[in-house]
Amino acid sequence: MTEAERPGQGRRVLIVDDEPDLRELLSTSLSFAGFEVAVASNGNTALAQVADFAPDVVVLDVQMPDMDGFTVTRKVRARGHTMPIVFLTARDTTDDAVAGLTVGGDDYVTKPFSLAELVARIVAVLRRSDSTRVESPSLQVGDLVLDDDAHEVTRAGKTIDLSPTEFTLLRFLMENAGRVLSKSKILDHVWEYQWDGDGAIVETYMSYLRKKIDTPFDTPLLHTKRGVGYMVKDPS
Amino acid sequence: MTEAERPGQGRRVLIVDDEPDLRELLSTSLSFAGFEVAVASNGNTALAQVADFAPDVVVLDVQMPDMDGFTVTRKVRARGHTMPIVFLTARDTTDDAVAGLTVGGDDYVTKPFSLAELVARIVAVLRRSDSTRVESPSLQVGDLVLDDDAHEVTRAGKTIDLSPTEFTLLRFLMENAGRVLSKSKILDHVWEYQWDGDGAIVETYMSYLRKKIDTPFDTPLLHTKRGVGYMVKDPS
DNA sequence: GGCGATTCTCAGCAAACTCTCAGGATCAGG
DNA sequence: CCTGATCCTGAGAGTTTGCTGAGAATCGCC
C-alpha cells in the first residue's frame, strides 16, 4: 500500500469522546487510515492515555459530561505535552470559544463532519507539527494537481475553482487514484457521517466535477464504471 | 493448486447467518475457495467464535433475529478486534440502514449475490487490511490482464470495456485458467444463487466475451469443450 | 436584508445492460 | 454422409443505471 492510501502510517492518535458510536466510527476509520489508535471515553482516562500511549495527535470532543475539552486541554498542556489537538465541536459553538481552543498547531472540526475532512485535518496538523516530516502536501494525477495547503486545484497549470464539497470529493478520488470507489463508499467518506440520502448526490457532484475538470480539456480523467463506481486515473 | 485458484488459501473466515441454507452454501463455497471456515447462527455464538477462532475476516448477515449485525459489530470492535467485516444486506434495505458500512476496511454485498462476487470482495478487504501481504491484485492469462482494483481489463495493452456480468464471468474463468468449467458451475458461481434460468445465458455471455476479447485479436483465449464447458487458456 | 454561491432533490432522457428466443452453424457418433 | 445434440449469435423486449438541467432551500458574505 502506498503512502497516500494510508496517510496515518506509523502515527499514534488518541480519540477522546463520550459517545460510543462516534468513538467506534473514528476508531475504525482511523485504524484503517494507518494510525495506531487508542480511545478514551472521559477526561481522566484521556489524561492517563496521553501519558501512557504518547499519541502524536489527539482528537478531542469538547462537549463531554464530566470534564470539558477546555479543562482536558489545560491539564494536558500543564503536564508539558505539546502534541497537536483536533477538537470536535458542535456547529453552534461560538467563534471566540473555538479561537480560545485552537492555539498553536491545533485545529477544529464541526460536527457532523465527513471522515475524509477529519483525516485531512489530522494529517495537516501532524505535518505542521513535525518539520522533519517534509511530505508533499499535493496530490497529482496526470496534469491535475491538488494542493491541500493552498486548498487549490490546477489542471495543465490553469486554476480550477471548486466548492468545498467538490474539493473533498476530488481529494478522496485522487487519494485513491486508479481504484474504483463505489457510490456508497464515497458517501461514507466524503459526506457527513449518518447522511441519509442516497447515491444520487454523488452522481450530481461527479457531474459538477466533470464540467470543471474534464469538459474544458482534451483527456478525461474521471471515469464511470457502470454498476461499480467512479475512479480518477492517469491517462498514461 | 495455485494461489490464484485458491484465493482464500490459509485465511480464516467466520460466517454469521441465521439461515441454515445460506450458511451451508457459504461454508461450502468458501471452503472450496481455500478458506478455513467457522460458522455461527447467532450473535452470541459469533462473539465467542471471534475470540476462539480468531478469523481474518467475518461475513456477517445484518438481518438476524436475536442480535442485528450492527450490534454484533459494535461488540466485536469494543473487544478490540479489528479484522474486516463483509456485511450481507437485503437489496431493499433503506440507504440509511446501510450508511456507514463501508468506512474502514469493511464492505458490503447485497442479497442475493453471486458467489464469485462475494469471494472477490472478501479477498479485496483482506488484501487492503493487511499491508504486509503484497499480492498482485491482477489476474493474467497470456496477454489478457484483469485488474480488480480498477475493475479494468486489457488485452495486449488495449483496454476492453466489459459490463458487470461480463467482468465477473471473465474473472471466474481467469481464476480457473486452464481448467474446464461446466455451464452449471459457472451459473452457480457467477449468477445470483437460486437463479432459475438455464445454461443458455452462459452461452450468450460467452459470445459477448468472445466478441470483445477474442475476435479483435489473433489468438483465441476462450475455448469451448463441447459437452463439457468453457475454459480460458494461456496459448503458450 | 439582499444576493450570489452552494447544497441537495427530482424527474426526464439516453444509454447500457440483462435476459429470452429462435434460426442457423457446428460437432460427434453411427 | 446423416442426424440429433449442442452451441453460436443476432434481434429485441424490458429493466436498470447514470447524466444533467431546473429549481427549492440554505448558507455566507457584504
Coordinates of C-alpha atoms (C1' of nucleotides) in Angstrom, one line a residue:
Chain A
M1 CA 0.0 0.0 0.0
T2 CA 1.2 3.4 -0.8
E3 CA 1.6 6.4 1.5
A4 CA -1.4 8.2 0.0
E5 CA -3.6 5.3 0.8
R6 CA -2.5 5.1 4.4
P7 CA -2.0 8.7 5.4
G8 CA -1.6 7.9 9.1
Q9 CA 1.0 5.3 8.7
G10 CA 3.0 4.8 11.9
R11 CA 1.4 7.7 13.7
R12 CA -0.4 7.4 17.0
V13 CA -3.8 9.0 17.6
L14 CA -5.8 9.2 20.8
I15 CA -9.6 9.6 20.4
V16 CA -11.5 11.2 23.3
D17 CA -15.3 11.1 23.0
D18 CA -18.1 10.0 25.3
E19 CA -20.4 8.8 22.6
P20 CA -19.6 5.0 21.9
D21 CA -20.9 5.1 18.3
L22 CA -18.8 8.0 17.3
R23 CA -15.7 6.6 19.1
E24 CA -16.3 3.3 17.2
L25 CA -16.6 5.1 13.9
L26 CA -13.5 7.1 14.4
S27 CA -11.5 4.2 15.8
T28 CA -12.4 2.0 12.8
S29 CA -11.7 4.6 10.1
L30 CA -8.5 6.0 11.6
S31 CA -7.2 2.5 12.1
F32 CA -7.8 1.8 8.5
A33 CA -6.1 5.1 7.6
G34 CA -3.0 3.6 9.1
F35 CA -3.0 5.1 12.6
E36 CA -2.3 3.3 15.8
V37 CA -5.4 4.1 17.8
A38 CA -6.2 4.5 21.5
V39 CA -9.5 5.6 22.8
A40 CA -10.8 7.3 26.0
S41 CA -14.4 7.9 27.0
N42 CA -13.8 10.7 29.5
G43 CA -11.3 13.3 30.6
N44 CA -9.4 11.4 33.3
T45 CA -8.9 8.3 31.1
A46 CA -7.7 10.7 28.4
L47 CA -5.1 12.2 30.7
A48 CA -3.8 8.8 31.6
Q49 CA -3.7 7.8 27.9
V50 CA -1.8 10.9 26.9
A51 CA 0.9 9.9 29.3
D52 CA 0.9 6.1 28.6
F53 CA 0.2 6.0 24.9
A54 CA 2.1 9.1 24.0
P55 CA 0.0 10.0 20.9
D56 CA 1.3 12.1 18.1
V57 CA -2.1 13.8 17.9
V58 CA -5.3 13.9 19.9
V59 CA -8.9 14.0 18.6
L60 CA -10.9 15.6 21.4
D61 CA -14.7 16.2 21.7
V62 CA -15.1 19.5 23.5
Q63 CA -18.6 18.6 24.9
M64 CA -18.2 15.8 27.4
P65 CA -20.2 15.4 30.6
D66 CA -17.5 15.0 33.3
M67 CA -14.7 17.2 32.0
D68 CA -15.0 19.5 29.0
G69 CA -12.4 19.9 26.3
F70 CA -11.0 23.2 27.7
T71 CA -10.2 21.6 31.0
V72 CA -8.7 18.5 29.4
T73 CA -6.6 20.6 27.2
R74 CA -5.4 22.8 30.0
K75 CA -4.4 19.8 32.1
V76 CA -2.6 18.1 29.1
R77 CA -0.7 21.3 28.4
A78 CA 0.1 21.8 32.1
R79 CA 1.8 18.5 32.1
G80 CA 4.1 19.6 29.3
H81 CA 2.6 17.7 26.4
T82 CA 2.7 19.7 23.2
M83 CA 1.2 17.4 20.6
P84 CA -1.4 19.0 18.3
I85 CA -5.1 18.6 19.2
V86 CA -8.0 18.4 16.7
F87 CA -11.2 19.5 18.5
L88 CA -14.6 18.2 17.6
T89 CA -17.2 21.0 18.2
A90 CA -20.9 21.4 17.7
R91 CA -21.8 23.6 14.8
D92 CA -23.3 26.3 17.1
T93 CA -20.1 26.7 19.2
T94 CA -19.2 30.4 19.3
D95 CA -16.3 31.6 17.3
D96 CA -14.3 33.1 20.2
A97 CA -14.7 29.8 22.2
V98 CA -13.2 28.0 19.3
A99 CA -10.5 30.6 18.9
G100 CA -9.6 30.1 22.6
L101 CA -9.1 26.4 21.9
T102 CA -7.0 26.3 18.8
V103 CA -3.8 27.9 19.8
G104 CA -0.5 26.9 18.1
G105 CA -0.8 24.0 15.8
D106 CA -4.3 22.9 16.8
D107 CA -7.3 22.8 14.6
Y108 CA -11.0 22.0 14.9
V109 CA -13.8 20.3 13.0
T110 CA -17.5 20.9 13.5
K111 CA -19.9 18.0 14.0
P112 CA -21.3 16.4 12.0
F113 CA -18.2 16.1 9.8
S114 CA -17.1 13.9 6.9
L115 CA -14.4 11.3 7.6
A116 CA -12.3 12.5 4.6
E117 CA -12.3 16.0 6.0
L118 CA -11.3 14.9 9.5
V119 CA -8.5 12.7 8.3
A120 CA -7.2 15.5 6.1
R121 CA -7.2 17.9 9.1
I122 CA -5.4 15.4 11.3
V123 CA -2.7 14.8 8.6
A124 CA -2.4 18.5 8.2
V125 CA -1.7 19.3 11.9
L126 CA 0.7 16.4 12.1
R127 CA 2.6 17.8 9.1
R128 CA 2.8 21.2 10.6
S129 CA 3.9 20.0 14.0
D130 CA 6.7 17.9 12.6
S131 CA 9.2 19.8 10.5
T132 CA 11.3 16.7 10.0
R133 CA 8.5 15.0 8.1
V134 CA 8.7 17.0 4.9
E135 CA 6.0 15.4 2.9
S136 CA 4.5 16.7 -0.3
P137 CA 1.1 18.2 0.5
S138 CA -0.1 17.9 -3.0
L139 CA -1.7 15.1 -4.9
Q140 CA -1.2 14.6 -8.6
V141 CA -2.9 12.6 -11.3
G142 CA -1.8 13.3 -14.9
D143 CA -1.7 17.1 -15.2
L144 CA -4.3 17.5 -12.4
V145 CA -2.7 18.8 -9.2
L146 CA -4.5 19.3 -5.8
D147 CA -2.6 21.3 -3.2
D148 CA -4.0 20.7 0.2
D149 CA -2.3 23.5 2.0
A150 CA -3.3 26.2 -0.6
H151 CA -6.7 24.4 -1.0
E152 CA -6.1 24.8 -4.7
V153 CA -6.6 22.7 -7.8
T154 CA -5.0 23.2 -11.1
R155 CA -5.1 21.3 -14.4
A156 CA -2.4 22.0 -17.0
G157 CA -1.4 25.0 -15.0
K158 CA -4.8 26.5 -15.1
T159 CA -6.5 27.2 -11.7
I160 CA -9.9 25.5 -11.2
D161 CA -12.4 26.8 -8.7
L162 CA -14.1 24.2 -6.6
S163 CA -16.7 24.3 -3.9
P164 CA -15.8 22.7 -0.5
T165 CA -17.7 19.5 -1.3
E166 CA -16.3 19.3 -4.8
F167 CA -12.8 19.7 -3.3
T168 CA -13.3 17.0 -0.7
L169 CA -14.7 14.6 -3.3
L170 CA -11.9 15.2 -5.7
R171 CA -9.3 14.7 -3.0
F172 CA -10.9 11.4 -1.9
L173 CA -10.9 10.3 -5.5
M174 CA -7.2 11.4 -6.1
E175 CA -6.1 9.7 -2.8
N176 CA -7.5 6.5 -4.4
A177 CA -6.4 7.1 -7.9
G178 CA -6.6 4.0 -10.1
R179 CA -9.1 2.4 -7.8
V180 CA -12.8 2.2 -8.4
L181 CA -14.8 3.7 -5.5
S182 CA -18.5 2.7 -5.0
K183 CA -21.0 5.4 -4.5
S184 CA -21.7 4.2 -1.0
K185 CA -18.0 4.3 -0.1
I186 CA -17.8 7.8 -1.4
L187 CA -20.9 8.8 0.6
D188 CA -19.5 7.3 3.7
H189 CA -16.2 9.2 3.4
V190 CA -17.0 12.5 1.7
W191 CA -20.4 13.3 3.2
E192 CA -21.2 13.8 6.8
Y193 CA -21.5 10.6 8.8
Q194 CA -25.0 9.3 9.1
W195 CA -26.0 11.1 6.0
D196 CA -29.3 9.5 5.0
G197 CA -29.5 10.5 1.3
D198 CA -28.8 8.0 -1.5
G199 CA -26.1 7.9 -4.1
A200 CA -27.9 10.3 -6.4
I201 CA -26.0 13.2 -4.8
V202 CA -22.7 11.6 -5.8
E203 CA -23.8 11.5 -9.4
T204 CA -24.7 15.1 -9.3
Y205 CA -21.3 16.1 -7.8
M206 CA -19.5 13.9 -10.3
S207 CA -21.3 15.8 -13.0
Y208 CA -20.2 19.1 -11.4
L209 CA -16.6 17.9 -11.2
R210 CA -16.6 16.7 -14.8
K211 CA -17.8 20.0 -16.0
K212 CA -14.9 21.8 -14.4
I213 CA -12.1 19.2 -14.7
D214 CA -12.8 17.2 -17.8
T215 CA -15.0 19.1 -20.2
P216 CA -12.7 22.0 -20.7
F217 CA -9.7 19.7 -21.5
D218 CA -8.9 17.0 -24.0
T219 CA -8.3 14.0 -21.9
P220 CA -10.9 12.8 -19.4
L221 CA -9.5 11.8 -16.0
L222 CA -12.8 11.0 -14.3
H223 CA -14.2 7.6 -15.3
T224 CA -17.6 5.9 -14.6
K225 CA -17.6 2.2 -14.1
R226 CA -21.2 1.5 -14.6
G227 CA -22.7 -0.6 -11.8
V228 CA -19.5 -0.3 -9.8
G229 CA -18.5 3.2 -9.1
Y230 CA -16.1 6.1 -10.1
M231 CA -12.4 6.4 -10.5
V232 CA -9.8 9.0 -11.4
K233 CA -7.0 7.6 -13.5
D234 CA -3.8 8.8 -15.0
P235 CA -4.2 8.6 -18.8
S236 CA -0.7 7.3 -19.4
Chain B
M1 CA -3.5 -25.6 -7.0
T2 CA -2.0 -22.2 -7.4
E3 CA -2.6 -19.1 -5.3
A4 CA -4.9 -17.5 -7.8
E5 CA -7.1 -20.6 -7.9
R6 CA -7.4 -20.8 -4.1
P7 CA -7.8 -17.1 -3.3
G8 CA -8.5 -17.8 0.4
Q9 CA -5.5 -20.0 1.0
G10 CA -4.6 -20.1 4.6
R11 CA -7.1 -17.5 5.7
R12 CA -9.7 -18.0 8.3
V13 CA -13.3 -16.7 7.7
L14 CA -16.2 -16.7 10.2
I15 CA -19.7 -16.9 8.6
V16 CA -22.5 -15.5 10.7
D17 CA -26.1 -16.1 9.4
D18 CA -29.3 -17.4 10.8
E19 CA -30.5 -19.1 7.6
P20 CA -29.1 -22.7 7.6
D21 CA -29.3 -23.0 3.8
L22 CA -27.3 -19.9 3.2
R23 CA -24.8 -20.8 5.9
E24 CA -24.3 -24.1 4.2
L25 CA -23.9 -22.6 0.8
L26 CA -21.3 -20.1 2.0
S27 CA -19.5 -22.6 4.1
T28 CA -19.1 -25.0 1.2
S29 CA -18.0 -22.5 -1.3
L30 CA -15.6 -20.6 0.9
S31 CA -14.0 -23.9 1.9
F32 CA -13.6 -24.6 -1.7
A33 CA -12.0 -21.2 -2.2
G34 CA -9.4 -22.3 0.3
F35 CA -10.6 -20.7 3.4
E36 CA -10.6 -22.2 6.8
V37 CA -14.3 -21.8 7.8
A38 CA -16.2 -21.4 11.1
V39 CA -19.9 -20.7 11.3
A40 CA -22.2 -19.1 13.8
S41 CA -26.0 -18.9 13.7
N42 CA -26.5 -16.0 16.1
G43 CA -24.8 -13.0 17.6
N44 CA -23.6 -14.6 20.9
T45 CA -22.1 -17.6 19.2
A46 CA -20.4 -15.2 16.7
L47 CA -18.8 -13.2 19.6
A48 CA -17.5 -16.4 21.1
Q49 CA -16.2 -17.6 17.7
V50 CA -14.4 -14.3 17.0
A51 CA -12.4 -14.8 20.2
D52 CA -11.8 -18.6 19.8
F53 CA -11.4 -19.0 16.1
A54 CA -9.6 -15.6 15.5
P55 CA -10.9 -15.2 11.9
D56 CA -9.0 -13.0 9.5
V57 CA -12.4 -11.8 8.1
V58 CA -16.0 -12.1 9.1
V59 CA -19.0 -12.5 6.8
L60 CA -22.0 -11.1 8.7
D61 CA -25.7 -11.0 7.8
V62 CA -27.1 -7.7 9.2
Q63 CA -30.6 -9.1 9.5
M64 CA -30.7 -11.6 12.3
P65 CA -33.5 -12.2 14.8
D66 CA -31.6 -12.1 18.1
M67 CA -28.9 -9.6 17.6
D68 CA -28.5 -7.5 14.4
G69 CA -25.3 -7.1 12.5
F70 CA -24.6 -3.6 13.8
T71 CA -24.8 -4.7 17.4
V72 CA -22.5 -7.6 16.7
T73 CA -20.1 -5.3 15.0
R74 CA -20.1 -2.9 17.9
K75 CA -19.4 -5.6 20.4
V76 CA -16.7 -7.2 18.3
R77 CA -15.0 -3.8 17.9
A78 CA -15.4 -3.0 21.6
R79 CA -13.4 -6.0 22.4
G80 CA -10.5 -4.7 20.3
H81 CA -10.9 -6.9 17.2
T82 CA -10.1 -5.1 14.0
M83 CA -10.5 -7.7 11.3
P84 CA -12.5 -6.5 8.3
I85 CA -16.2 -7.4 8.0
V86 CA -18.2 -8.1 4.9
F87 CA -21.9 -7.4 5.6
L88 CA -24.7 -9.1 3.8
T89 CA -27.7 -6.9 3.3
A90 CA -31.1 -7.2 1.6
R91 CA -31.3 -5.3 -1.6
D92 CA -34.3 -3.3 -0.4
T93 CA -32.6 -2.2 2.8
T94 CA -33.0 1.5 3.2
D95 CA -30.0 3.5 2.5
D96 CA -29.6 5.0 5.9
A97 CA -29.5 1.5 7.4
V98 CA -26.6 0.7 5.1
A99 CA -24.9 4.0 5.7
G100 CA -21.5 3.8 7.4
L101 CA -20.9 0.2 6.4
T102 CA -18.0 1.0 4.1
V103 CA -15.8 3.0 6.5
G104 CA -12.5 1.5 7.3
G105 CA -11.7 -1.8 5.5
D106 CA -15.3 -3.1 5.6
D107 CA -17.5 -3.7 2.7
Y108 CA -21.0 -5.0 2.0
V109 CA -22.8 -7.2 -0.6
T110 CA -26.5 -7.1 -1.3
K111 CA -28.5 -10.3 -1.3
P112 CA -29.0 -12.2 -3.5
F113 CA -25.4 -12.1 -4.5
S114 CA -23.2 -14.3 -6.7
L115 CA -20.6 -16.4 -5.0
A116 CA -17.8 -15.2 -7.3
E117 CA -18.6 -11.6 -6.4
L118 CA -18.7 -12.4 -2.6
V119 CA -15.4 -14.2 -2.7
A120 CA -13.8 -11.3 -4.7
R121 CA -15.0 -8.8 -2.1
I122 CA -13.6 -10.9 0.7
V123 CA -10.3 -11.2 -0.9
A124 CA -10.3 -7.5 -1.6
V125 CA -10.9 -6.5 2.0
L126 CA -8.3 -9.0 3.2
R127 CA -5.7 -7.6 0.9
R128 CA -6.4 -4.0 1.9
S129 CA -6.4 -4.8 5.6
D130 CA -3.0 -6.4 5.5
S131 CA -0.3 -4.2 4.1
T132 CA 2.3 -6.9 4.6
R133 CA 0.6 -9.1 2.1
V134 CA 1.8 -7.5 -1.1
E135 CA -0.1 -9.6 -3.6
S136 CA -0.7 -8.7 -7.2
P137 CA -4.3 -7.6 -7.5
S138 CA -4.4 -8.5 -11.1
L139 CA -5.0 -11.8 -12.9
Q140 CA -3.2 -12.6 -16.1
V141 CA -3.6 -15.2 -18.9
G142 CA -1.4 -14.7 -21.9
D143 CA -1.7 -11.0 -22.9
L144 CA -5.0 -10.7 -21.2
V145 CA -4.9 -8.8 -17.8
L146 CA -7.7 -8.3 -15.3
D147 CA -7.2 -5.6 -12.7
D148 CA -9.6 -5.9 -9.9
D149 CA -9.0 -2.6 -8.2
A150 CA -9.5 -0.5 -11.3
H151 CA -12.2 -3.0 -12.5
E152 CA -10.5 -2.9 -15.8
V153 CA -9.5 -5.5 -18.4
T154 CA -6.8 -5.1 -21.1
R155 CA -5.6 -7.3 -23.8
A156 CA -2.2 -6.5 -25.5
G157 CA -2.3 -3.2 -23.7
K158 CA -5.7 -2.3 -25.2
T159 CA -8.5 -1.5 -22.7
I160 CA -11.6 -3.7 -23.1
D161 CA -14.9 -2.4 -21.8
L162 CA -17.0 -5.1 -20.0
S163 CA -20.4 -5.0 -18.3
P164 CA -20.5 -6.1 -14.7
T165 CA -21.7 -9.6 -15.5
E166 CA -19.1 -10.0 -18.3
F167 CA -16.5 -8.9 -15.8
T168 CA -17.5 -11.3 -13.1
L169 CA -17.7 -14.2 -15.6
L170 CA -14.3 -13.4 -17.1
R171 CA -12.7 -13.2 -13.6
F172 CA -14.2 -16.5 -12.7
L173 CA -12.8 -18.1 -15.8
M174 CA -9.4 -16.5 -15.3
E175 CA -9.2 -17.6 -11.7
N176 CA -9.7 -21.1 -13.1
A177 CA -7.5 -20.7 -16.1
G178 CA -6.6 -23.9 -17.8
R179 CA -9.5 -25.7 -16.2
V180 CA -12.8 -26.5 -17.9
L181 CA -15.8 -25.1 -16.1
S182 CA -19.3 -26.6 -16.8
K183 CA -22.1 -24.3 -17.6
S184 CA -23.9 -25.2 -14.3
K185 CA -20.8 -24.5 -12.3
I186 CA -20.5 -21.1 -14.0
L187 CA -24.2 -20.5 -13.3
D188 CA -23.7 -21.4 -9.6
H189 CA -20.8 -19.0 -9.1
V190 CA -21.3 -16.1 -11.4
W191 CA -25.0 -15.7 -11.3
E192 CA -27.0 -15.0 -8.1
Y193 CA -27.6 -18.0 -6.0
Q194 CA -31.1 -19.5 -6.6
W195 CA -31.0 -18.3 -10.2
D196 CA -33.6 -20.5 -12.0
G197 CA -32.6 -19.9 -15.6
D198 CA -30.8 -22.5 -17.7
G199 CA -27.3 -22.5 -19.2
A200 CA -28.4 -20.6 -22.4
I201 CA -27.5 -17.4 -20.6
V202 CA -23.9 -18.6 -20.2
E203 CA -23.7 -19.3 -23.9
T204 CA -24.9 -15.8 -24.6
Y205 CA -22.4 -14.2 -22.3
M206 CA -19.6 -16.3 -23.6
S207 CA -20.5 -15.0 -27.0
Y208 CA -20.3 -11.4 -25.7
L209 CA -16.9 -12.1 -24.2
R210 CA -15.5 -13.6 -27.3
K211 CA -16.6 -10.7 -29.4
K212 CA -14.7 -8.4 -27.1
I213 CA -11.7 -10.5 -26.1
D214 CA -11.0 -12.9 -29.0
T215 CA -12.5 -11.6 -32.2
P216 CA -10.4 -8.4 -32.3
F217 CA -7.2 -10.3 -31.8
D218 CA -5.2 -13.1 -33.4
T219 CA -5.0 -15.8 -30.8
P220 CA -8.2 -17.0 -29.2
L221 CA -8.1 -17.5 -25.4
L222 CA -11.6 -18.6 -24.7
H223 CA -12.3 -22.2 -25.6
T224 CA -15.4 -24.4 -25.8
K225 CA -15.2 -28.0 -24.7
R226 CA -18.3 -29.3 -26.3
G227 CA -20.5 -31.2 -23.9
V228 CA -18.3 -30.2 -21.0
G229 CA -17.9 -26.5 -20.6
Y230 CA -15.7 -23.5 -21.2
M231 CA -12.1 -22.6 -20.4
V232 CA -9.6 -19.8 -20.8
K233 CA -6.1 -20.9 -21.5
D234 CA -2.7 -19.4 -22.0
P235 CA -1.7 -20.2 -25.6
S236 CA 1.9 -20.8 -24.8
Chain C
dG1 C1' -31.6 42.3 4.4
dG2 C1' -30.2 41.1 -0.1
dC3 C1' -27.6 38.4 -3.3
dG4 C1' -24.7 35.0 -5.1
dA5 C1' -22.7 30.6 -4.1
dT6 C1' -23.6 26.1 -2.6
dT7 C1' -26.2 22.1 -1.5
dC8 C1' -29.5 18.9 -2.4
dT9 C1' -33.8 16.8 -4.7
dC10 C1' -36.1 15.4 -8.6
dA11 C1' -37.6 13.9 -13.0
dG12 C1' -36.9 13.2 -17.9
dC13 C1' -33.9 11.4 -21.0
dA14 C1' -30.4 8.4 -23.1
dA15 C1' -27.7 4.6 -22.9
dA16 C1' -26.2 0.4 -21.1
dC17 C1' -27.4 -4.0 -19.5
dT18 C1' -29.8 -8.4 -18.8
dC19 C1' -32.1 -12.0 -20.5
dT20 C1' -35.1 -14.7 -23.9
dC21 C1' -35.7 -16.7 -28.1
dA22 C1' -35.1 -18.7 -32.5
dG23 C1' -32.7 -19.8 -36.7
dG24 C1' -28.5 -21.3 -38.3
dA25 C1' -23.9 -23.4 -37.7
dT26 C1' -21.1 -27.0 -35.9
dC27 C1' -19.9 -31.2 -34.0
dA28 C1' -19.9 -36.3 -32.6
dG29 C1' -21.3 -40.8 -33.4
dG30 C1' -23.0 -44.0 -36.2
Chain D
dC1 C1' -22.9 -38.7 -45.0
dC2 C1' -27.0 -38.3 -41.8
dT3 C1' -28.9 -36.9 -37.8
dG4 C1' -29.6 -35.4 -33.3
dA5 C1' -27.4 -32.7 -29.9
dT6 C1' -25.0 -28.9 -28.8
dC7 C1' -23.5 -24.4 -29.4
dC8 C1' -23.4 -19.7 -31.5
dT9 C1' -25.2 -15.3 -32.4
dG10 C1' -28.3 -11.6 -33.8
dA11 C1' -32.5 -9.3 -32.7
dG12 C1' -35.4 -7.3 -29.5
dA13 C1' -38.1 -6.5 -25.1
dG14 C1' -37.9 -5.0 -20.6
dT15 C1' -35.3 -3.2 -17.0
dT16 C1' -31.7 -0.6 -14.7
dT17 C1' -28.4 2.9 -14.3
dG18 C1' -26.4 7.2 -14.8
dC19 C1' -26.4 12.0 -16.6
dT20 C1' -28.0 16.6 -16.5
dG21 C1' -30.8 20.7 -16.2
dA22 C1' -34.1 23.0 -13.3
dG23 C1' -35.4 24.6 -9.1
dA24 C1' -36.0 24.9 -3.9
dA25 C1' -33.7 25.6 0.3
dT26 C1' -29.9 27.1 2.8
dC27 C1' -25.6 29.4 3.8
dG28 C1' -22.3 33.0 3.9
dC29 C1' -20.9 37.5 3.0
dC30 C1' -21.2 42.1 2.1

